[in-house]
Coordinates of N, CA and C and ligand atoms in Angstrom, one line a residue:
X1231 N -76.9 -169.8 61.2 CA -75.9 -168.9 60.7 C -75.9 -168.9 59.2
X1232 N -76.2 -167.8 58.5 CA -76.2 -167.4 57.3 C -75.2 -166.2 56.6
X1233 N -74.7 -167.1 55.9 CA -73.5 -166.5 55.2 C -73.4 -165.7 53.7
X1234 N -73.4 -164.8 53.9 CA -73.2 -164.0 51.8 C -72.1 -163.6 51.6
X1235 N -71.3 -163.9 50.3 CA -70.3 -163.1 49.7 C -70.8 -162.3 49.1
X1236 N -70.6 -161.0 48.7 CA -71.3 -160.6 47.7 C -69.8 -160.0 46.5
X1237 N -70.1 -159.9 45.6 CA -69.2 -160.0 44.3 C -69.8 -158.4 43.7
X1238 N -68.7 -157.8 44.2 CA -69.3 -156.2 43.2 C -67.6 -155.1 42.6
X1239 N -67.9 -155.0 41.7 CA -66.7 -153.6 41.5 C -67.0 -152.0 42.1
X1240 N -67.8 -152.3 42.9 CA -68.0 -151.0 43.5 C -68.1 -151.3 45.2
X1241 N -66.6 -151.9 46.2 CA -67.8 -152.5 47.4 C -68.2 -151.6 48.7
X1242 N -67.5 -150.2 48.0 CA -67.8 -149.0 49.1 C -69.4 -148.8 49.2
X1243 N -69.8 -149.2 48.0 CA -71.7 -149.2 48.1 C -72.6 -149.8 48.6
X1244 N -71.3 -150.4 49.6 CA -71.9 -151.5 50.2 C -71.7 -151.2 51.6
X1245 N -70.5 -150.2 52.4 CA -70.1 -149.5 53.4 C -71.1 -149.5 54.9
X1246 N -72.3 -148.8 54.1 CA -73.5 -148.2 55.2 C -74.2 -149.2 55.5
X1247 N -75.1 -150.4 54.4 CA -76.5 -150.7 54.7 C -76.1 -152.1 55.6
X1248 N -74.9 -152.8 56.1 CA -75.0 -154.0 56.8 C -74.8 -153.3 58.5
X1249 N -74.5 -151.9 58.8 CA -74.0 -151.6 59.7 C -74.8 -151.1 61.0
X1250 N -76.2 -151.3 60.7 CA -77.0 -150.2 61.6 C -78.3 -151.8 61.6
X1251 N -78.8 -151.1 63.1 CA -80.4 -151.6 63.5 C -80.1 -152.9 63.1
X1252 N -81.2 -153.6 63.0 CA -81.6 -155.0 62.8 C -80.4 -156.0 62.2
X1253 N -79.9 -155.4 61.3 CA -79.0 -156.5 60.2 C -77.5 -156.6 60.9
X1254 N -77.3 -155.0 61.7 CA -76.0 -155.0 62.6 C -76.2 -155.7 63.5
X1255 N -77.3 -155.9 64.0 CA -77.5 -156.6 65.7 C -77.0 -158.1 64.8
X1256 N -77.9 -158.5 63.8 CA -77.8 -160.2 63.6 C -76.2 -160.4 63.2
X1257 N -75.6 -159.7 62.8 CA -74.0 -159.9 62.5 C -73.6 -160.2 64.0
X1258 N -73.7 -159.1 64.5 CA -72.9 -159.0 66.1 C -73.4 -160.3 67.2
X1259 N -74.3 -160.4 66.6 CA -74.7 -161.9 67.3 C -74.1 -163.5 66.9
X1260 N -73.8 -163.2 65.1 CA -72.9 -164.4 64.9 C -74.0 -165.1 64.2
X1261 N -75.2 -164.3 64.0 CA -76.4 -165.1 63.0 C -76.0 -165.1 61.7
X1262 N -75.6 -163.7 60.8 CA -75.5 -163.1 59.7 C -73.9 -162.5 59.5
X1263 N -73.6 -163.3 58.6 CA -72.0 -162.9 58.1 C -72.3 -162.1 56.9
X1264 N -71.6 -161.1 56.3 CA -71.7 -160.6 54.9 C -70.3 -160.1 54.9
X1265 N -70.0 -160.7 53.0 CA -68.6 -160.2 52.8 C -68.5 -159.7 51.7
X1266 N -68.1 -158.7 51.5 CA -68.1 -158.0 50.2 C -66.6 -158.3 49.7
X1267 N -66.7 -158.8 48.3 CA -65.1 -158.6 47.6 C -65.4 -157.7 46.5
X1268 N -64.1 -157.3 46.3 CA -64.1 -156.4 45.3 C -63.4 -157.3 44.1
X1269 N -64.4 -157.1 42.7 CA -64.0 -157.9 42.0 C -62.6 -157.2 41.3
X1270 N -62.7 -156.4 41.2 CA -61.1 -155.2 40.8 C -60.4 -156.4 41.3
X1271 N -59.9 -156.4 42.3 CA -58.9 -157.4 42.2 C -58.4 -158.8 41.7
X1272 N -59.5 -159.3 40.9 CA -59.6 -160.1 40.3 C -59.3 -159.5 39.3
X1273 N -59.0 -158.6 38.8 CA -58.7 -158.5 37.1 C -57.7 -158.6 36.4
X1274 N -58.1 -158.6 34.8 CA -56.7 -159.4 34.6 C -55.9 -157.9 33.9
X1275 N -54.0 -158.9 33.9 CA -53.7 -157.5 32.9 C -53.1 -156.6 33.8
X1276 N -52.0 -155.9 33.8 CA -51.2 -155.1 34.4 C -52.8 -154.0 35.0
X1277 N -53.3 -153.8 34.6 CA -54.2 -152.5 34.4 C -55.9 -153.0 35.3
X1278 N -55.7 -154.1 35.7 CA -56.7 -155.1 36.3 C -58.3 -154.9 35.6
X1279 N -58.2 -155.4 34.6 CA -59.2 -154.7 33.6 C -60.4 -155.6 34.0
X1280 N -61.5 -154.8 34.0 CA -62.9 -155.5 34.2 C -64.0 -156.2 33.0
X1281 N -63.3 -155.3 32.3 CA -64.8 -154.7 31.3 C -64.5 -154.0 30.4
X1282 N -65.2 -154.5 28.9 CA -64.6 -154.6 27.6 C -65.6 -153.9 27.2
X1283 N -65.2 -153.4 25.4 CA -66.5 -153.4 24.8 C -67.4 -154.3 24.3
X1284 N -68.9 -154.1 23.9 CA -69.3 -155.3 23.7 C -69.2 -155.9 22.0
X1285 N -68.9 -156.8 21.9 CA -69.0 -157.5 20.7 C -70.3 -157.2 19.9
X1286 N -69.9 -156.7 18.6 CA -71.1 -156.2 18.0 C -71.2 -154.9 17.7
X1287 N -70.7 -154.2 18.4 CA -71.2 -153.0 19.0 C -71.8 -152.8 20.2
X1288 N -72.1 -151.2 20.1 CA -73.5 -150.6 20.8 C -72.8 -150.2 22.1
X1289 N -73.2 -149.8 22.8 CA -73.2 -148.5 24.1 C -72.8 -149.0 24.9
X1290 N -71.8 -148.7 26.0 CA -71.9 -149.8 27.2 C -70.7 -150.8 26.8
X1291 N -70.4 -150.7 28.8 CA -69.0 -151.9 29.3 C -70.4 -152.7 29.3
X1292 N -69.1 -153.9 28.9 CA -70.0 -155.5 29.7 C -68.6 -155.9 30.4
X1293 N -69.1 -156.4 31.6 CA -68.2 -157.0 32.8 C -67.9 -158.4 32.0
X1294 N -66.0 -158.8 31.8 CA -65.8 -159.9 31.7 C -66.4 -161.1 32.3
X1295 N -65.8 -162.1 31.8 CA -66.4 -163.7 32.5 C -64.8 -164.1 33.2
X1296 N -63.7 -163.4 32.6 CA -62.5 -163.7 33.7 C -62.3 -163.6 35.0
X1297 N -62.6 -162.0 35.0 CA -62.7 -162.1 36.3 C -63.5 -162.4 37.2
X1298 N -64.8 -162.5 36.9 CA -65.7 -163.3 37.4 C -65.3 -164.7 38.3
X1299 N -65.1 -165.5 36.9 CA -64.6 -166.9 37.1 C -63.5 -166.6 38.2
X1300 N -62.6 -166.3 38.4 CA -61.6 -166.2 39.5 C -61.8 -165.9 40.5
X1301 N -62.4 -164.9 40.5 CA -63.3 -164.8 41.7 C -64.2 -166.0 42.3
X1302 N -65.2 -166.1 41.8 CA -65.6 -167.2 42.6 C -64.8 -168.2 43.0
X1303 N -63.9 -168.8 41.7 CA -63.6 -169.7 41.9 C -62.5 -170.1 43.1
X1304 N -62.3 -168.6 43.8 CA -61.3 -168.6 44.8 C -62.0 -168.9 46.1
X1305 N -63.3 -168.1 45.8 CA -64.5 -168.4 46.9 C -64.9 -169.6 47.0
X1306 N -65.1 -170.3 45.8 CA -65.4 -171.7 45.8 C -64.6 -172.9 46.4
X1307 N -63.1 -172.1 46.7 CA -62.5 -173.4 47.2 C -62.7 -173.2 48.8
X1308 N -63.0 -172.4 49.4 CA -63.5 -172.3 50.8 C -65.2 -172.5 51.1
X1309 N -65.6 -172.0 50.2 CA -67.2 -172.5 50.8 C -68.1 -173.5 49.5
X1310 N -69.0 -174.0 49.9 CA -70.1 -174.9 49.1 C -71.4 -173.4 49.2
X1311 N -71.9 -172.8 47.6 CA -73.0 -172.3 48.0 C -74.0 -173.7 47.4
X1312 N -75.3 -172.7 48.6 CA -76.6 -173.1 48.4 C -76.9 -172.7 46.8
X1313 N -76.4 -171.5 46.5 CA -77.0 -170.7 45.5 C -76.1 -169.5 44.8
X1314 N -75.3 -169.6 43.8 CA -74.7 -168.2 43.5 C -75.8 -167.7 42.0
X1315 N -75.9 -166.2 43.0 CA -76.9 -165.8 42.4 C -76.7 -164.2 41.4
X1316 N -76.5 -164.3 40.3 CA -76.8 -163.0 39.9 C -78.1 -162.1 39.9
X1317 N -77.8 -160.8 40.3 CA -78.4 -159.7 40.2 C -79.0 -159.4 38.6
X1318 N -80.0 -159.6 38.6 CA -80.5 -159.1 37.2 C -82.1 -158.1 37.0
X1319 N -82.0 -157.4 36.0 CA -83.5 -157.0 36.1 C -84.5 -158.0 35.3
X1320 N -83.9 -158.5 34.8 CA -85.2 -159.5 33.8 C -85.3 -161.1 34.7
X1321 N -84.4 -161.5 35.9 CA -84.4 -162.6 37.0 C -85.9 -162.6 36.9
X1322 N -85.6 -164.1 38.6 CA -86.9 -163.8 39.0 C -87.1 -163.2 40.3
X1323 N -88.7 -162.5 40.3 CA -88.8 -161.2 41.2 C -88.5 -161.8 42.3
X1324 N -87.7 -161.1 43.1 CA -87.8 -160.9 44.9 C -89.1 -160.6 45.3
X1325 N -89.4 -161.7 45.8 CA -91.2 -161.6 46.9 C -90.3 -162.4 48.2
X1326 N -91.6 -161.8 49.6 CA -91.7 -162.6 50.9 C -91.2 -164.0 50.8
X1327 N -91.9 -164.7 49.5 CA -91.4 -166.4 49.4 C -89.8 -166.7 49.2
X1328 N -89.6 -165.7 48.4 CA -88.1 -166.2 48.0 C -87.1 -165.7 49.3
X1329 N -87.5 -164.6 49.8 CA -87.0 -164.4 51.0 C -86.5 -165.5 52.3
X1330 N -88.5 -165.9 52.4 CA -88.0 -167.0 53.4 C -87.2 -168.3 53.0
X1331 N -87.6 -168.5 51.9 CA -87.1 -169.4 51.1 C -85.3 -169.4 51.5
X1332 N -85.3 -168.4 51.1 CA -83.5 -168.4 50.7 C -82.7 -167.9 53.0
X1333 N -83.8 -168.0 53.2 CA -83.3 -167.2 54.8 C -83.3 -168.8 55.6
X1334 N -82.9 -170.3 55.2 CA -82.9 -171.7 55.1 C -81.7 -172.0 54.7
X1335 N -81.2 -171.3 54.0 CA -79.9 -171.7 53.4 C -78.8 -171.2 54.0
X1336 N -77.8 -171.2 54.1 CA -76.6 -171.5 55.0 C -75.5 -170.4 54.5
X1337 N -75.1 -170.6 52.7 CA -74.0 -169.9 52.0 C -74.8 -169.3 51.2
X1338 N -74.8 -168.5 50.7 CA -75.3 -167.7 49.5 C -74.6 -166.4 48.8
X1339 N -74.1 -166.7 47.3 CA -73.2 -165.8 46.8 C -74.0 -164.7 45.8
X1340 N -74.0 -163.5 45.9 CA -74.2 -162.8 45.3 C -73.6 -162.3 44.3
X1341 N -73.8 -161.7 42.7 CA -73.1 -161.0 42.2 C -73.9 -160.2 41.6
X1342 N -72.8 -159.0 41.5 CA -73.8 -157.8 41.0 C -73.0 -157.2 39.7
X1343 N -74.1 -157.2 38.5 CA -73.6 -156.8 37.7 C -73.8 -154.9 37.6
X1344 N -72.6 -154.0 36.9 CA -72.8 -152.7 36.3 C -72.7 -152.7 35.1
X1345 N -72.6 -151.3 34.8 CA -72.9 -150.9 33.0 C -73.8 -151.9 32.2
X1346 N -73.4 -152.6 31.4 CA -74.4 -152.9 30.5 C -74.8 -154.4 30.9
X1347 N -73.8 -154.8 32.3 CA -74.3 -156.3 32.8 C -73.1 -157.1 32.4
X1348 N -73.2 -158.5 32.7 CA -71.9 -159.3 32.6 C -72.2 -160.4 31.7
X1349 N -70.9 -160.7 30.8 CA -71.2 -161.5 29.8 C -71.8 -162.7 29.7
X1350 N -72.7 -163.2 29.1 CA -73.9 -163.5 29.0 C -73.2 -165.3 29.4
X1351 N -72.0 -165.5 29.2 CA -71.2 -166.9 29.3 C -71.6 -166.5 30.8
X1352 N -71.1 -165.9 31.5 CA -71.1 -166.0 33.2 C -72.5 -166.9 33.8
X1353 N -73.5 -166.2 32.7 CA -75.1 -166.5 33.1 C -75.3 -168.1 33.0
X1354 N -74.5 -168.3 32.0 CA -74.8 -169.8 31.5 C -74.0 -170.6 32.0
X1355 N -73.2 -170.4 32.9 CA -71.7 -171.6 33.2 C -71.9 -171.1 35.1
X1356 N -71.9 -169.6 35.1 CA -71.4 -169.9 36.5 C -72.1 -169.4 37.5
X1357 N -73.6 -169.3 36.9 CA -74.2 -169.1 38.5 C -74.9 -169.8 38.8
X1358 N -76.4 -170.2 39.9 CA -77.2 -170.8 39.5 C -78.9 -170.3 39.7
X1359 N -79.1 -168.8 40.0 CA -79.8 -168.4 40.0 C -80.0 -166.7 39.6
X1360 N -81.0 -166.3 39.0 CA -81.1 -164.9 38.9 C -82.1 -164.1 39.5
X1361 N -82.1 -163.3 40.0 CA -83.1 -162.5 41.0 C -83.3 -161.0 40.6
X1362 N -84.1 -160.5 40.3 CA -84.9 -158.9 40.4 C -85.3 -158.4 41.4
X1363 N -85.3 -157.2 42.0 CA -86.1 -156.7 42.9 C -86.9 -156.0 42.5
X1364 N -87.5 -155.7 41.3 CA -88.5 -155.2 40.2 C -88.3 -154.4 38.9
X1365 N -89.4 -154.7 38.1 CA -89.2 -154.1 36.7 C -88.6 -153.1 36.4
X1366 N -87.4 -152.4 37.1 CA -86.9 -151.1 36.6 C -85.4 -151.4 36.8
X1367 N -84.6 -150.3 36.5 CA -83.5 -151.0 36.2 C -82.6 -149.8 36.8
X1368 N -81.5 -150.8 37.6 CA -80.6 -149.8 38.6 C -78.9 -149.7 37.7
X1369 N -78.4 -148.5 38.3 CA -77.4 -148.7 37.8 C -76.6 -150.3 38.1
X1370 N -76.5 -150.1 38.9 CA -75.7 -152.2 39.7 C -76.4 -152.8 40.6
X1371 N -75.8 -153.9 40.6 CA -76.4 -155.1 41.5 C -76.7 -154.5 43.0
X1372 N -75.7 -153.6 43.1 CA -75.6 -153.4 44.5 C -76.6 -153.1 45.7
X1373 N -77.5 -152.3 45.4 CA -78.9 -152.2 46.0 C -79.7 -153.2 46.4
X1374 N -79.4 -153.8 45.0 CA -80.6 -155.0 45.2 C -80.2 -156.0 45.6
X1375 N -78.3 -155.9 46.4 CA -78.3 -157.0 47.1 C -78.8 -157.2 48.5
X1376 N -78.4 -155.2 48.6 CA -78.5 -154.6 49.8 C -79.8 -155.2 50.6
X1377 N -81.0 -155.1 49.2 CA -82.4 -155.0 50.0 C -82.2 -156.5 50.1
X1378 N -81.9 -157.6 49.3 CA -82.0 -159.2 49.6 C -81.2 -159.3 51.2
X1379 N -80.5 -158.7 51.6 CA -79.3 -159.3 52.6 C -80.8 -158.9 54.1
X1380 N -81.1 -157.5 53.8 CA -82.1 -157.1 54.8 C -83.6 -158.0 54.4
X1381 N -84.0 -157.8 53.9 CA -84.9 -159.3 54.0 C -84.9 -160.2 54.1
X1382 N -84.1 -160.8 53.7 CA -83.6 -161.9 54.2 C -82.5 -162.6 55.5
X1383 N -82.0 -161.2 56.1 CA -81.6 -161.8 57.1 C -82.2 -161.6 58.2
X1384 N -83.6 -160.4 58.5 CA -84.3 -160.5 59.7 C -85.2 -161.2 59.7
X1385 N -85.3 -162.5 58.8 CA -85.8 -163.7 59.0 C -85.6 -164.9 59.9
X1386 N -83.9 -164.7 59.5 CA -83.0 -166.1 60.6 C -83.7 -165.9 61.8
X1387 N -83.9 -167.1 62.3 CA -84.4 -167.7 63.5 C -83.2 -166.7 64.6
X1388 N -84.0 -165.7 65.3 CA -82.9 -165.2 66.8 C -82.7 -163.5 66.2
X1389 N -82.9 -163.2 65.1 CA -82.3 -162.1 64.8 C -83.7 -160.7 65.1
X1390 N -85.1 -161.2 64.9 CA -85.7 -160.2 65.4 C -86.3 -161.0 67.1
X1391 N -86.6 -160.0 68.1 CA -87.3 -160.2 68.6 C -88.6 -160.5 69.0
X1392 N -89.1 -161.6 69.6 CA -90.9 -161.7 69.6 C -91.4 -160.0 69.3
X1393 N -91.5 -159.4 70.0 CA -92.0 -158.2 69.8 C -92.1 -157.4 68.7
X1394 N -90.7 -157.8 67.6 CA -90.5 -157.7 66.4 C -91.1 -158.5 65.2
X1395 N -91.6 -159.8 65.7 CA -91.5 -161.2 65.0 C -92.0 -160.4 63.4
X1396 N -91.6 -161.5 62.7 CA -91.8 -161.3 61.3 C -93.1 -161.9 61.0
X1397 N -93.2 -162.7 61.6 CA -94.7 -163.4 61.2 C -96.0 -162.6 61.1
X1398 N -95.6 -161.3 61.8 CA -96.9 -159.9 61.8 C -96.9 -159.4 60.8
X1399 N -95.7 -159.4 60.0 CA -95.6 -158.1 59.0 C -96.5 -159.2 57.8
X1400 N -96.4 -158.0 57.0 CA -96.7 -158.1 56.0 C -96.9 -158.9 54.5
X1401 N -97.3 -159.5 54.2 CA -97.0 -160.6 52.8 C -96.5 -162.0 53.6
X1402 N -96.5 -162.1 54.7 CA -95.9 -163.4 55.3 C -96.9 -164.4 55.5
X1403 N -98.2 -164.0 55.7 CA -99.6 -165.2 55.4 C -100.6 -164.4 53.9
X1404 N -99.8 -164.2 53.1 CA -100.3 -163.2 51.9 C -101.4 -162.0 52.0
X1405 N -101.4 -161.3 53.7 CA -102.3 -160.4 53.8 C -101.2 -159.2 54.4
X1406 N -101.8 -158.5 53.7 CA -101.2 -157.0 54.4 C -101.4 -156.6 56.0
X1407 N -100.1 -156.3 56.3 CA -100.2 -156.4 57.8 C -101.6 -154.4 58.5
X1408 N -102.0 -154.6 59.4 CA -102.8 -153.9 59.4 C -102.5 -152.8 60.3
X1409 N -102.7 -151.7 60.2 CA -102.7 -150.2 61.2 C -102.0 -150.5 62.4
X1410 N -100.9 -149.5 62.7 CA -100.3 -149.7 64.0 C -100.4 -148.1 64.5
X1411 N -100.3 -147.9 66.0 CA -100.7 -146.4 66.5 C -99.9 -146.6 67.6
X1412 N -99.7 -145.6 68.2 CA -99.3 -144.9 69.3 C -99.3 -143.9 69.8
X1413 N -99.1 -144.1 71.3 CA -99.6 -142.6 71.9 C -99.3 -141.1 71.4
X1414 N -99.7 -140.2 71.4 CA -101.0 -140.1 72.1 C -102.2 -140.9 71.6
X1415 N -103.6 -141.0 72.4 CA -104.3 -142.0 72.1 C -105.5 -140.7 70.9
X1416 N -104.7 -139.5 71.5 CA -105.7 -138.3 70.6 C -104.6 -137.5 70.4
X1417 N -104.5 -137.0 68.7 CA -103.5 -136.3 68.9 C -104.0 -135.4 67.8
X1418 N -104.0 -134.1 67.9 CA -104.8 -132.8 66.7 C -106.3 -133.5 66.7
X1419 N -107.2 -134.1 67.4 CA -108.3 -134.2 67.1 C -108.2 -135.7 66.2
X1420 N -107.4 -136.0 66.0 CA -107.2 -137.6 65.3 C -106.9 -138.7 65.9
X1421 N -108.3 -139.3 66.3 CA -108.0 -140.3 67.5 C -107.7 -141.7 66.9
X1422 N -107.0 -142.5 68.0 CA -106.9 -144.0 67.8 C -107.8 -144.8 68.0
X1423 N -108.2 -145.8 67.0 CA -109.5 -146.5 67.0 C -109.8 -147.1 68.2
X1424 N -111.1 -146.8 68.7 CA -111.5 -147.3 69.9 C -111.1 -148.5 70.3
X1425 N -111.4 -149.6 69.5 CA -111.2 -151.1 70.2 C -109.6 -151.2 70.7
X1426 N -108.6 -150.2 70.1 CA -107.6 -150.8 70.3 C -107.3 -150.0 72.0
X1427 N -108.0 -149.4 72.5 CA -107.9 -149.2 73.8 C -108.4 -149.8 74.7
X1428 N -109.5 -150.6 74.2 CA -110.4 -151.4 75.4 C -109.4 -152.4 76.0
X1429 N -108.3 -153.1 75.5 CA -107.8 -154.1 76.5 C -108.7 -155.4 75.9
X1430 N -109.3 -155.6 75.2 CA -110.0 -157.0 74.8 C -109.2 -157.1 74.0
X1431 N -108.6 -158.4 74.4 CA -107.9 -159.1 73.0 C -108.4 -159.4 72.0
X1432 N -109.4 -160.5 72.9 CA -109.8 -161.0 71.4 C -110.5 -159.9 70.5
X1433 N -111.3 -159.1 70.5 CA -111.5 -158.1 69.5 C -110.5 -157.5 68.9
X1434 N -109.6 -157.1 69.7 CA -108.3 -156.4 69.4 C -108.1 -156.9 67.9
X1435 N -107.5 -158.4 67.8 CA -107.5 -159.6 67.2 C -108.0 -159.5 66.5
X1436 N -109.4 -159.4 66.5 CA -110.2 -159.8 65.2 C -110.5 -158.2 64.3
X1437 N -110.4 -157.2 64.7 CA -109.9 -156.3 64.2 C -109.2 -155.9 63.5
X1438 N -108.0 -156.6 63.8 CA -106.5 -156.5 63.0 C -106.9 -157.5 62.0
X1439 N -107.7 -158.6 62.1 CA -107.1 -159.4 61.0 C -108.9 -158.8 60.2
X1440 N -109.4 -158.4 60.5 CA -110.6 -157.2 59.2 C -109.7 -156.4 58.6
X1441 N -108.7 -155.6 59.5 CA -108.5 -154.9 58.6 C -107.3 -155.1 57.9
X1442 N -106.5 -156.0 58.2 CA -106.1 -156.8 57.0 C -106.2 -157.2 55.9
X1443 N -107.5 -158.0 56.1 CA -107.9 -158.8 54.6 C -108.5 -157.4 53.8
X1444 N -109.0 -156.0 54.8 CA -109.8 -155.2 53.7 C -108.7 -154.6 53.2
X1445 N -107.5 -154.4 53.8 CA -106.5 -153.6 53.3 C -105.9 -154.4 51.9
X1446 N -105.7 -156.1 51.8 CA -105.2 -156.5 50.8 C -106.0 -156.5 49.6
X1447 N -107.6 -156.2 50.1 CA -108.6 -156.6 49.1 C -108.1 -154.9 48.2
X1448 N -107.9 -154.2 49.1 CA -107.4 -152.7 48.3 C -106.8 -152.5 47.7
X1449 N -105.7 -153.0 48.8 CA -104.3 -152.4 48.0 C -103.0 -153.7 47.5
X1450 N -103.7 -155.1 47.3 CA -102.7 -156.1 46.7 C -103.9 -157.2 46.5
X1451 N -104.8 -156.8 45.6 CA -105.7 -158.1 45.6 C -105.7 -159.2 45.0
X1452 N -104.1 -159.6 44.1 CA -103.8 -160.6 44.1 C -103.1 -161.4 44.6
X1453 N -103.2 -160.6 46.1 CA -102.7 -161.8 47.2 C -103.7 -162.6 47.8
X1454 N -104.8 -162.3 47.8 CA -106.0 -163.5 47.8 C -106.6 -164.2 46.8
X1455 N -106.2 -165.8 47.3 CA -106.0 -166.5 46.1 C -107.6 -166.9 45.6
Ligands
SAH2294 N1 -78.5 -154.0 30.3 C1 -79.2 -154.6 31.3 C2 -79.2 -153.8 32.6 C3 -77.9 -153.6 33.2 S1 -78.1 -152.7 34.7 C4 -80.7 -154.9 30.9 O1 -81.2 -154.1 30.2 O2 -81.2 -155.9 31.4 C5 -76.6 -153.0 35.5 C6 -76.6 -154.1 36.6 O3 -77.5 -153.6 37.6 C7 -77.2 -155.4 36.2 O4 -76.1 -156.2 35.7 C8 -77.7 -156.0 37.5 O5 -76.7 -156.6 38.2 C9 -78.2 -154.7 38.2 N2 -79.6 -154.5 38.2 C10 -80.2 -153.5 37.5 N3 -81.5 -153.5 37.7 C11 -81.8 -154.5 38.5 C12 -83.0 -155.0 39.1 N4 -84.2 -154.5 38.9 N5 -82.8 -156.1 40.0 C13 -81.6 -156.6 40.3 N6 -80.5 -156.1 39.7 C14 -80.5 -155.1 38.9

């Protein structure tokens, strides 16, 4: 059983993506918990204030470290994380490793920063990791917790089925997973490669993992080390 809080001022953005297919089944099963707080209510000040100008100048809220801190620290008195992790674009990247990596761990808190990101004290006192899901830069955390929660949770042990298993897909032995088809076996004149009709496994097999390694030699060739 794997658990996320996630920490966002926006947690309606978070409404759709835990609710459907794969990530819904692992909740309903009692594999995958996710909880969204809304950091708004942690704010301080008649007016529940989030987010200041930034010192210095220049463009852009930066999200306080108050309400931050209260937040967690409310979460903190009910759970132990493995990992409270801010959302950042300059982190380190979300790959397959960190995935499985982190799909072992038990509690894991997320927080997502908006506007210009969260004061730089938060980075250094209260989290203990930072994560990217790549070089470009989203309005908030929130997406890229979305895509961590789904990678990471149809990993847990029970949540896909053998026929689903994760271990086919892709980047999981650092080769690109290979061509998948379905009937019809001809369809506009565009047929399905022969071997995969014959019923021989083992070729079948050895097929899939050619065209594997040719596909990573193509299209990710520094996944072969
Ligand atoms: N000024 C910051 C960007 C802030 S974007 C900078 O230039 O680095 C606002 C928030 O969106 C960030 O606090 C972070 O939580 C989230 N975010 C933006 N891009 C992201 C990415 N590539 N991966 C993870 N989180 C991201």
């Amino acid at each position: 059983m794997l658990r996320f809080d996630i920490i966002t001022c926006l947690p309606h953005l978070l409404d759709g993506p835990f609710n459907y297919s794969i990530i819904h089944r692992a909740r309903e099963k009692g594999l995958l918990e996710v909880n969204v707080h809304d950091l708004r209510e942690f704010g301080v000040g008649k007016h529940q204030q989030i987010d200041d100008y930034a010192y210095g100048g220049g463009a852009g809220m930066v999200i306080m470290v108050e309400p931050i801190d209260n937040c967690l620290s409310k979460l903190q008195e009910e759970q132990t994380y493995d990992e409270v992790i801010y959302m950042s674009p300059d982190g380190e990247p979300f790959t397959q490793k960190v995935a499985n990596e982190l799909s072992l761990k038990q509690n894991l808190c997320i927080l997502c920063g908006h506007y210009k990101g969260v004061d730089e004290r938060v980075r250094e006192n209260l989290i203990t990791r930072e994560i990217s899901i790549g070089d470009y830069v989203l309005s908030g955390g929130e997406l890229g917790a979305a895509v961590m929660v789904d990678a990471i949770g149809r990993l847990i042990p029970g949540v896909l089925s053998d026929e689903t298993s994760a271990l086919t897909d892709s980047f999981q032995d650092d080769l690109i997973a290979p061509p998948v088809y379905t009937r019809p076996a001809n369809y506009n004149d565009w047929p399905v490669p022969e071997v995969l009709l014959s019923g021989h496994e083992k070729k079948i097999d050895q097929w899939r993992q050619e065209q594997s390694v040719q596909r990573t030699k193509e299209r990710r060739p520094g996944l072969l080390g």
